mmCIF file of C-alpha atoms in Angstrom:
data_model
loop_
_atom_site.group_PDB
_atom_site.id
_atom_site.type_symbol
_atom_site.label_atom_id
_atom_site.label_comp_id
_atom_site.label_asym_id
_atom_site.label_seq_id
_atom_site.Cartn_x
_atom_site.Cartn_y
_atom_site.Cartn_z
ATOM 1 C CA MET A 10 -10.766 26.128 -14.659
ATOM 2 C CA ASN A 11 -7.085 25.266 -14.494
ATOM 3 C CA ASP A 12 -6.536 22.073 -12.445
ATOM 4 C CA ILE A 13 -3.955 23.786 -10.245
ATOM 5 C CA CYS A 14 -6.449 26.509 -9.303
ATOM 6 C CA ASN A 15 -9.364 24.170 -8.717
ATOM 7 C CA PRO A 16 -9.497 23.158 -5.020
ATOM 8 C CA LEU A 17 -11.752 20.195 -5.825
ATOM 9 C CA HIS A 18 -9.271 18.673 -8.241
ATOM 10 C CA ALA A 19 -6.193 16.701 -7.248
ATOM 11 C CA PRO A 20 -3.247 15.379 -9.279
ATOM 12 C CA TYR A 21 -4.391 11.792 -8.758
ATOM 13 C CA TYR A 22 -8.127 12.241 -9.207
ATOM 14 C CA ALA A 23 -9.781 9.154 -10.680
ATOM 15 C CA ASP A 24 -10.269 10.575 -14.186
ATOM 16 C CA LYS A 25 -8.474 7.629 -15.790
ATOM 17 C CA ALA A 26 -9.596 4.831 -13.509
ATOM 18 C CA ILE A 27 -11.052 1.683 -15.047
ATOM 19 C CA GLN A 28 -14.221 0.073 -13.710
ATOM 20 C CA LEU A 29 -14.909 -3.536 -14.568
ATOM 21 C CA THR A 30 -16.478 -6.785 -13.462
ATOM 22 C CA THR A 31 -13.960 -9.603 -13.413
ATOM 23 C CA GLU A 32 -13.469 -13.035 -11.889
ATOM 24 C CA VAL A 33 -11.351 -14.469 -9.114
ATOM 25 C CA VAL A 34 -8.365 -16.389 -10.492
ATOM 26 C CA GLU A 35 -6.931 -17.439 -7.121
ATOM 27 C CA ASN A 36 -7.813 -16.849 -3.503
ATOM 28 C CA VAL A 37 -5.221 -18.391 -1.216
ATOM 29 C CA GLN A 38 -4.345 -18.094 2.459
ATOM 30 C CA LEU A 39 -0.911 -16.619 3.213
ATOM 31 C CA ALA A 40 -1.020 -16.432 6.996
ATOM 32 C CA ARG A 41 -3.465 -16.372 9.872
ATOM 33 C CA ASP A 42 -6.601 -14.484 8.706
ATOM 34 C CA THR A 43 -4.608 -13.203 5.720
ATOM 35 C CA PHE A 44 -5.386 -14.020 2.083
ATOM 36 C CA ARG A 45 -4.173 -13.100 -1.393
ATOM 37 C CA VAL A 46 -6.838 -12.744 -4.072
ATOM 38 C CA ARG A 47 -5.837 -12.633 -7.740
ATOM 39 C CA PHE A 48 -8.138 -11.341 -10.455
ATOM 40 C CA ALA A 49 -7.807 -10.687 -14.164
ATOM 41 C CA CYS A 50 -7.694 -7.038 -15.308
ATOM 42 C CA PRO A 51 -5.007 -6.481 -17.984
ATOM 43 C CA ASP A 52 -5.690 -2.782 -18.634
ATOM 44 C CA LEU A 53 -5.719 -1.913 -14.932
ATOM 45 C CA ALA A 54 -2.632 -4.044 -14.281
ATOM 46 C CA ALA A 55 -0.741 -2.179 -17.003
ATOM 47 C CA ARG A 56 -1.446 1.188 -15.347
ATOM 48 C CA ILE A 57 -1.098 0.607 -11.615
ATOM 49 C CA THR A 58 2.057 1.578 -9.691
ATOM 50 C CA PRO A 59 3.359 0.586 -6.222
ATOM 51 C CA GLY A 60 1.382 2.368 -3.517
ATOM 52 C CA GLN A 61 -1.793 2.812 -5.536
ATOM 53 C CA PHE A 62 -4.974 0.953 -4.636
ATOM 54 C CA VAL A 63 -8.231 -0.357 -6.053
ATOM 55 C CA MET A 64 -11.780 -0.353 -4.728
ATOM 56 C CA LEU A 65 -13.114 -3.896 -4.569
ATOM 57 C CA ARG A 66 -16.751 -4.913 -4.285
ATOM 58 C CA LEU A 67 -18.381 -8.342 -4.191
ATOM 59 C CA ALA A 68 -20.443 -8.484 -7.392
ATOM 60 C CA ASP A 69 -24.137 -9.399 -7.209
ATOM 61 C CA MET A 70 -24.230 -8.718 -3.469
ATOM 62 C CA GLN A 71 -25.953 -5.796 -1.765
ATOM 63 C CA ASP A 72 -24.445 -6.374 1.674
ATOM 64 C CA PRO A 73 -21.966 -4.812 2.030
ATOM 65 C CA LEU A 74 -23.086 -2.240 -0.502
ATOM 66 C CA LEU A 75 -19.908 -0.168 -0.702
ATOM 67 C CA GLY A 76 -16.530 -1.283 -1.992
ATOM 68 C CA ARG A 77 -13.382 -1.507 0.102
ATOM 69 C CA PRO A 78 -9.952 0.003 -0.651
ATOM 70 C CA LEU A 79 -7.171 -2.570 -1.068
ATOM 71 C CA ALA A 80 -3.569 -1.792 -1.961
ATOM 72 C CA MET A 81 -1.967 -3.513 -4.916
ATOM 73 C CA TYR A 82 0.316 -6.335 -3.753
ATOM 74 C CA ASP A 83 1.733 -7.113 -7.180
ATOM 75 C CA VAL A 84 0.977 -7.448 -10.882
ATOM 76 C CA TYR A 85 0.915 -10.940 -12.325
ATOM 77 C CA ARG A 86 1.822 -11.560 -15.956
ATOM 78 C CA ASP A 87 0.800 -13.947 -18.696
ATOM 79 C CA ALA A 88 3.057 -16.422 -20.510
ATOM 80 C CA CYS A 89 4.249 -13.655 -22.837
ATOM 81 C CA GLY A 90 5.179 -11.331 -19.978
ATOM 82 C CA ALA A 91 2.279 -8.916 -20.452
ATOM 83 C CA PRO A 92 0.317 -7.648 -17.398
ATOM 84 C CA ALA A 93 -2.670 -9.957 -16.904
ATOM 85 C CA GLY A 94 -4.110 -8.860 -13.549
ATOM 86 C CA ILE A 95 -3.278 -7.920 -9.998
ATOM 87 C CA ASP A 96 -2.958 -9.485 -6.582
ATOM 88 C CA VAL A 97 -4.211 -7.842 -3.411
ATOM 89 C CA VAL A 98 -3.607 -9.108 0.103
ATOM 90 C CA TYR A 99 -6.269 -8.598 2.750
ATOM 91 C CA LEU A 100 -6.864 -9.319 6.412
ATOM 92 C CA VAL A 101 -10.186 -10.933 7.274
ATOM 93 C CA HIS A 102 -11.814 -8.306 9.448
ATOM 94 C CA GLY A 103 -15.460 -7.478 8.949
ATOM 95 C CA LYS A 104 -18.303 -8.522 6.687
ATOM 96 C CA MET A 105 -16.781 -7.880 3.268
ATOM 97 C CA THR A 106 -13.442 -9.617 3.820
ATOM 98 C CA SER A 107 -15.126 -12.515 5.656
ATOM 99 C CA LYS A 108 -17.242 -13.168 2.585
ATOM 100 C CA LEU A 109 -14.326 -12.606 0.196
ATOM 101 C CA ALA A 110 -12.259 -15.241 2.020
ATOM 102 C CA ARG A 111 -14.843 -17.829 0.937
ATOM 103 C CA PHE A 112 -14.711 -16.840 -2.757
ATOM 104 C CA THR A 113 -13.434 -19.440 -5.193
ATOM 105 C CA PRO A 114 -12.052 -19.126 -8.750
ATOM 106 C CA GLY A 115 -14.681 -17.935 -11.196
ATOM 107 C CA GLN A 116 -16.732 -15.862 -8.759
ATOM 108 C CA PRO A 117 -17.308 -12.238 -9.846
ATOM 109 C CA LEU A 118 -15.760 -9.101 -8.396
ATOM 110 C CA GLU A 119 -16.359 -5.445 -9.202
ATOM 111 C CA VAL A 120 -13.142 -3.450 -9.338
ATOM 112 C CA TRP A 121 -12.241 0.156 -10.095
ATOM 113 C CA GLY A 122 -8.781 1.700 -10.189
ATOM 114 C CA PRO A 123 -5.939 2.407 -10.153
ATOM 115 C CA LEU A 124 -6.655 5.055 -7.531
ATOM 116 C CA GLY A 125 -4.558 7.498 -5.526
ATOM 117 C CA ASN A 126 -0.879 8.207 -5.973
ATOM 118 C CA GLY A 127 2.040 5.837 -5.611
ATOM 119 C CA PHE A 128 5.339 5.945 -3.786
ATOM 120 C CA PRO A 129 7.771 8.297 -5.551
ATOM 121 C CA ALA A 130 10.171 6.753 -8.049
ATOM 122 C CA GLU A 131 13.591 8.069 -7.027
ATOM 123 C CA LYS A 132 17.189 6.953 -7.061
ATOM 124 C CA VAL A 133 18.511 6.160 -3.586
ATOM 125 C CA GLU A 134 21.357 4.135 -2.185
ATOM 126 C CA HIS A 135 19.258 2.297 0.394
ATOM 127 C CA LEU A 136 15.475 2.013 0.498
ATOM 128 C CA ILE A 137 14.140 0.927 3.888
ATOM 129 C CA MET A 138 10.528 -0.258 3.896
ATOM 130 C CA VAL A 139 8.809 -0.429 7.287
ATOM 131 C CA ALA A 140 5.574 -2.383 7.654
ATOM 132 C CA GLY A 141 3.305 -3.277 10.520
ATOM 133 C CA GLY A 142 0.562 -5.890 10.272
ATOM 134 C CA ILE A 143 -1.222 -5.835 6.927
ATOM 135 C CA GLY A 144 0.823 -2.746 6.007
ATOM 136 C CA GLN A 145 3.290 -4.995 4.191
ATOM 137 C CA THR A 146 0.972 -5.180 1.161
ATOM 138 C CA PRO A 147 2.509 -2.416 -1.047
ATOM 139 C CA PHE A 148 6.094 -3.464 -0.561
ATOM 140 C CA VAL A 149 6.632 -6.519 -2.757
ATOM 141 C CA ALA A 150 5.976 -4.394 -5.843
ATOM 142 C CA LEU A 151 7.942 -1.405 -4.517
ATOM 143 C CA GLY A 152 10.916 -3.603 -3.682
ATOM 144 C CA LYS A 153 10.844 -5.254 -7.103
ATOM 145 C CA GLU A 154 10.720 -1.874 -8.808
ATOM 146 C CA TYR A 155 13.654 -0.418 -6.869
ATOM 147 C CA LEU A 156 15.715 -3.567 -7.450
ATOM 148 C CA ALA A 157 14.907 -3.481 -11.190
ATOM 149 C CA ARG A 158 13.073 -6.811 -11.034
ATOM 150 C CA GLN A 159 9.880 -5.443 -12.596
ATOM 151 C CA THR A 160 8.465 -2.231 -14.056
ATOM 152 C CA TYR A 161 5.061 -0.720 -13.342
ATOM 153 C CA GLY A 162 2.828 1.879 -14.975
ATOM 154 C CA ASP A 163 2.056 2.873 -18.553
ATOM 155 C CA PRO A 164 4.394 4.320 -19.626
ATOM 156 C CA ALA A 165 6.720 2.428 -17.323
ATOM 157 C CA ARG A 166 7.902 4.526 -14.396
ATOM 158 C CA GLU A 167 11.500 5.671 -14.510
ATOM 159 C CA GLY A 168 13.831 6.777 -11.748
ATOM 160 C CA ALA A 169 13.238 4.102 -9.108
ATOM 161 C CA ALA A 170 16.577 2.506 -8.235
ATOM 162 C CA ALA A 171 18.369 1.395 -5.077
ATOM 163 C CA GLY A 172 21.584 -0.444 -4.381
ATOM 164 C CA LYS A 173 19.892 -2.164 -1.444
ATOM 165 C CA VAL A 174 16.321 -2.648 -0.258
ATOM 166 C CA THR A 175 15.591 -3.644 3.345
ATOM 167 C CA MET A 176 12.191 -4.590 4.740
ATOM 168 C CA CYS A 177 11.519 -4.175 8.469
ATOM 169 C CA TYR A 178 8.346 -6.161 9.039
ATOM 170 C CA GLY A 179 6.511 -6.262 12.362
ATOM 171 C CA ALA A 180 3.567 -8.457 13.279
ATOM 172 C CA ARG A 181 1.739 -9.641 16.386
ATOM 173 C CA SER A 182 3.145 -13.157 16.103
ATOM 174 C CA ALA A 183 4.777 -15.521 13.604
ATOM 175 C CA ASP A 184 1.478 -16.866 12.313
ATOM 176 C CA TYR A 185 0.480 -13.381 11.078
ATOM 177 C CA LEU A 186 3.586 -12.945 8.893
ATOM 178 C CA ALA A 187 2.399 -12.958 5.266
ATOM 179 C CA GLY A 188 4.392 -13.043 2.034
ATOM 180 C CA VAL A 189 7.775 -13.640 3.679
ATOM 181 C CA ASP A 190 8.910 -15.924 0.846
ATOM 182 C CA ASP A 191 7.805 -13.348 -1.755
ATOM 183 C CA PHE A 192 9.986 -10.650 -0.206
ATOM 184 C CA ARG A 193 13.032 -12.880 0.008
ATOM 185 C CA ALA A 194 12.558 -14.216 -3.535
ATOM 186 C CA CYS A 195 12.925 -10.767 -5.075
ATOM 187 C CA GLY A 196 16.150 -9.947 -3.237
ATOM 188 C CA ILE A 197 14.810 -7.845 -0.360
ATOM 189 C CA ASP A 198 16.812 -7.963 2.875
ATOM 190 C CA LEU A 199 14.052 -8.996 5.299
ATOM 191 C CA LYS A 200 14.138 -8.239 9.035
ATOM 192 C CA ILE A 201 11.275 -9.461 11.226
ATOM 193 C CA SER A 202 9.955 -8.474 14.620
ATOM 194 C CA THR A 203 7.020 -9.890 16.552
ATOM 195 C CA ASP A 204 5.226 -8.625 19.645
ATOM 196 C CA ASP A 205 5.412 -12.035 21.337
ATOM 197 C CA GLY A 206 8.908 -13.020 20.180
ATOM 198 C CA SER A 207 7.681 -16.037 18.198
ATOM 199 C CA ALA A 208 9.768 -14.949 15.160
ATOM 200 C CA GLY A 209 12.665 -12.585 14.696
ATOM 201 C CA HIS A 210 13.243 -9.704 17.100
ATOM 202 C CA HIS A 211 11.085 -9.677 20.217
ATOM 203 C CA GLY A 212 9.933 -6.070 20.255
ATOM 204 C CA LEU A 213 8.924 -3.145 18.088
ATOM 205 C CA VAL A 214 9.583 -2.794 14.389
ATOM 206 C CA THR A 215 11.108 0.634 15.124
ATOM 207 C CA ASP A 216 13.898 -1.229 16.939
ATOM 208 C CA LEU A 217 14.764 -2.868 13.620
ATOM 209 C CA LEU A 218 14.526 0.493 11.838
ATOM 210 C CA ASN A 219 16.966 2.147 14.229
ATOM 211 C CA GLU A 220 19.344 -0.814 13.938
ATOM 212 C CA THR A 221 19.198 -0.630 10.132
ATOM 213 C CA LEU A 222 19.764 3.130 10.116
ATOM 214 C CA ASP A 223 22.754 2.720 12.421
ATOM 215 C CA GLN A 224 24.321 0.409 9.819
ATOM 216 C CA SER A 225 23.467 2.565 6.805
ATOM 217 C CA THR A 226 25.372 5.385 5.209
ATOM 218 C CA ALA A 227 24.045 8.370 3.269
ATOM 219 C CA GLY A 228 21.373 8.059 0.602
ATOM 220 C CA VAL A 229 18.695 6.421 2.749
ATOM 221 C CA GLN A 230 14.964 6.784 2.203
ATOM 222 C CA ILE A 231 12.088 5.256 4.190
ATOM 223 C CA ALA A 232 8.700 4.012 2.968
ATOM 224 C CA CYS A 233 6.198 3.069 5.649
ATOM 225 C CA CYS A 234 2.728 1.539 5.940
ATOM 226 C CA GLY A 235 0.819 0.122 8.879
ATOM 227 C CA PRO A 236 -1.073 1.155 12.005
ATOM 228 C CA GLU A 237 -1.155 4.910 12.551
ATOM 229 C CA ARG A 238 0.728 4.802 15.865
ATOM 230 C CA MET A 239 3.507 2.812 14.235
ATOM 231 C CA MET A 240 3.726 5.218 11.292
ATOM 232 C CA GLU A 241 3.865 8.160 13.686
ATOM 233 C CA ALA A 242 6.740 6.493 15.551
ATOM 234 C CA VAL A 243 8.581 5.810 12.283
ATOM 235 C CA SER A 244 8.082 9.404 11.158
ATOM 236 C CA LYS A 245 9.626 10.635 14.431
ATOM 237 C CA VAL A 246 12.660 8.406 13.928
ATOM 238 C CA ALA A 247 13.016 9.705 10.368
ATOM 239 C CA ALA A 248 12.761 13.326 11.528
ATOM 240 C CA GLU A 249 15.341 12.833 14.290
ATOM 241 C CA ARG A 250 17.779 11.318 11.802
ATOM 242 C CA ASN A 251 16.931 13.728 8.972
ATOM 243 C CA VAL A 252 15.921 10.882 6.641
ATOM 244 C CA PRO A 253 13.191 11.374 3.999
ATOM 245 C CA CYS A 254 10.142 9.270 4.799
ATOM 246 C CA TRP A 255 6.947 8.522 2.881
ATOM 247 C CA VAL A 256 3.900 7.032 4.565
ATOM 248 C CA SER A 257 0.892 5.257 3.088
ATOM 249 C CA LEU A 258 -2.147 6.227 5.145
ATOM 250 C CA GLU A 259 -4.812 3.600 5.799
ATOM 251 C CA THR A 260 -7.660 6.052 6.389
ATOM 252 C CA PRO A 261 -11.114 4.421 6.017
ATOM 253 C CA MET A 262 -12.706 5.244 2.661
ATOM 254 C CA ALA A 263 -16.241 5.027 1.343
ATOM 255 C CA CYS A 264 -16.007 6.073 -2.324
ATOM 256 C CA GLY A 265 -12.292 6.074 -3.186
ATOM 257 C CA ILE A 266 -12.723 8.818 -5.799
ATOM 258 C CA GLY A 267 -12.807 12.041 -3.779
ATOM 259 C CA ILE A 268 -16.567 12.593 -3.554
ATOM 260 C CA CYS A 269 -17.542 11.713 0.015
ATOM 261 C CA PHE A 270 -14.714 13.374 2.010
ATOM 262 C CA THR A 271 -14.753 10.578 4.621
ATOM 263 C CA CYS A 272 -11.014 9.835 4.303
ATOM 264 C CA VAL A 273 -9.555 13.247 5.104
ATOM 265 C CA ALA A 274 -6.257 13.611 6.955
ATOM 266 C CA LYS A 275 -4.627 16.684 8.472
ATOM 267 C CA VAL A 276 -1.708 17.695 6.249
ATOM 268 C CA ARG A 277 0.690 20.545 7.008
ATOM 269 C CA GLN A 278 0.908 23.325 4.412
ATOM 270 C CA ASP A 279 3.979 25.258 3.290
ATOM 271 C CA ASP A 280 3.021 28.226 5.492
ATOM 272 C CA GLY A 281 2.942 26.061 8.614
ATOM 273 C CA SER A 282 -0.831 25.770 8.867
ATOM 274 C CA TRP A 283 -2.721 22.538 8.180
ATOM 275 C CA ASP A 284 -5.612 21.582 5.945
ATOM 276 C CA TYR A 285 -7.685 18.478 5.338
ATOM 277 C CA LYS A 286 -6.588 16.401 2.336
ATOM 278 C CA ARG A 287 -8.479 13.466 0.873
ATOM 279 C CA THR A 288 -6.399 10.337 1.260
ATOM 280 C CA CYS A 289 -7.996 8.737 -1.798
ATOM 281 C CA VAL A 290 -6.992 11.417 -4.322
ATOM 282 C CA GLU A 291 -4.242 13.499 -2.691
ATOM 283 C CA GLY A 292 -2.757 10.376 -1.117
ATOM 284 C CA PRO A 293 -2.570 7.739 0.166
ATOM 285 C CA ILE A 294 1.169 8.460 -0.022
ATOM 286 C CA PHE A 295 2.278 11.584 1.845
ATOM 287 C CA ALA A 296 5.592 12.923 3.083
ATOM 288 C CA ALA A 297 5.704 11.886 6.741
ATOM 289 C CA ASP A 298 6.805 15.329 7.936
ATOM 290 C CA LYS A 299 3.638 16.848 6.461
ATOM 291 C CA ILE A 300 1.187 14.746 8.494
ATOM 292 C CA GLU A 301 -0.433 16.176 11.615
ATOM 293 C CA TRP A 302 -0.459 12.966 13.631
#
């Protein structure tokens, strides 16, 4: 049956995903309860694009049994510049991540990916990335791509370009801010807000978004990831200002490959109705104005 006509097939189904057992290269703390784990996977690293994710499982352990979805933070390269593996950033919350935080170099991981779709690669004048909490994880790679600092995908994606990239990053407090130096090092204009005022703006990250939009001209696009209530608020701001906005949903997943249907989200159809879409294969990136929040 033609893929377009098959309701069980999606453009980003995991037909070409790689499954492998690899080893931890680094596992370092970035902020409070927040770690970056690096693992070798050259073939996967060559294919993955900003916004896609992998399923990660602790090898040789039966508890937890299922893998967990983790967004790609960045690709790291060998001395010759070839993709060598990927970094993912995770918040310690639950059994799997609590155990992963204690992993040291050389310990085995089971990985499969790349999974899902990525953020679109388009030419814009100003890309504004909005992140809340651990939702900052996809945006180092996306910022690098739009600023022509690094390419992703095989073949390399074309079309992503921006004259300016701004990151509006909100967290509970200063000690939860992770990867701040990474964002600044690749030329991203970083704006910070915290709930308690311990760093940056004392208030909501949407305050920073509105301030940035007030200072921007035409050609703006928003990319957003974080808690659902924050993404809903960002999508409303985008709609009011008629600015295109893409969101990366963080719906809980069990399989990551479209089999279990545990990660469905309500997505508006062209005729105005809505239908359930699997975040793992039809997402996790969706146009914000299509989501039934």
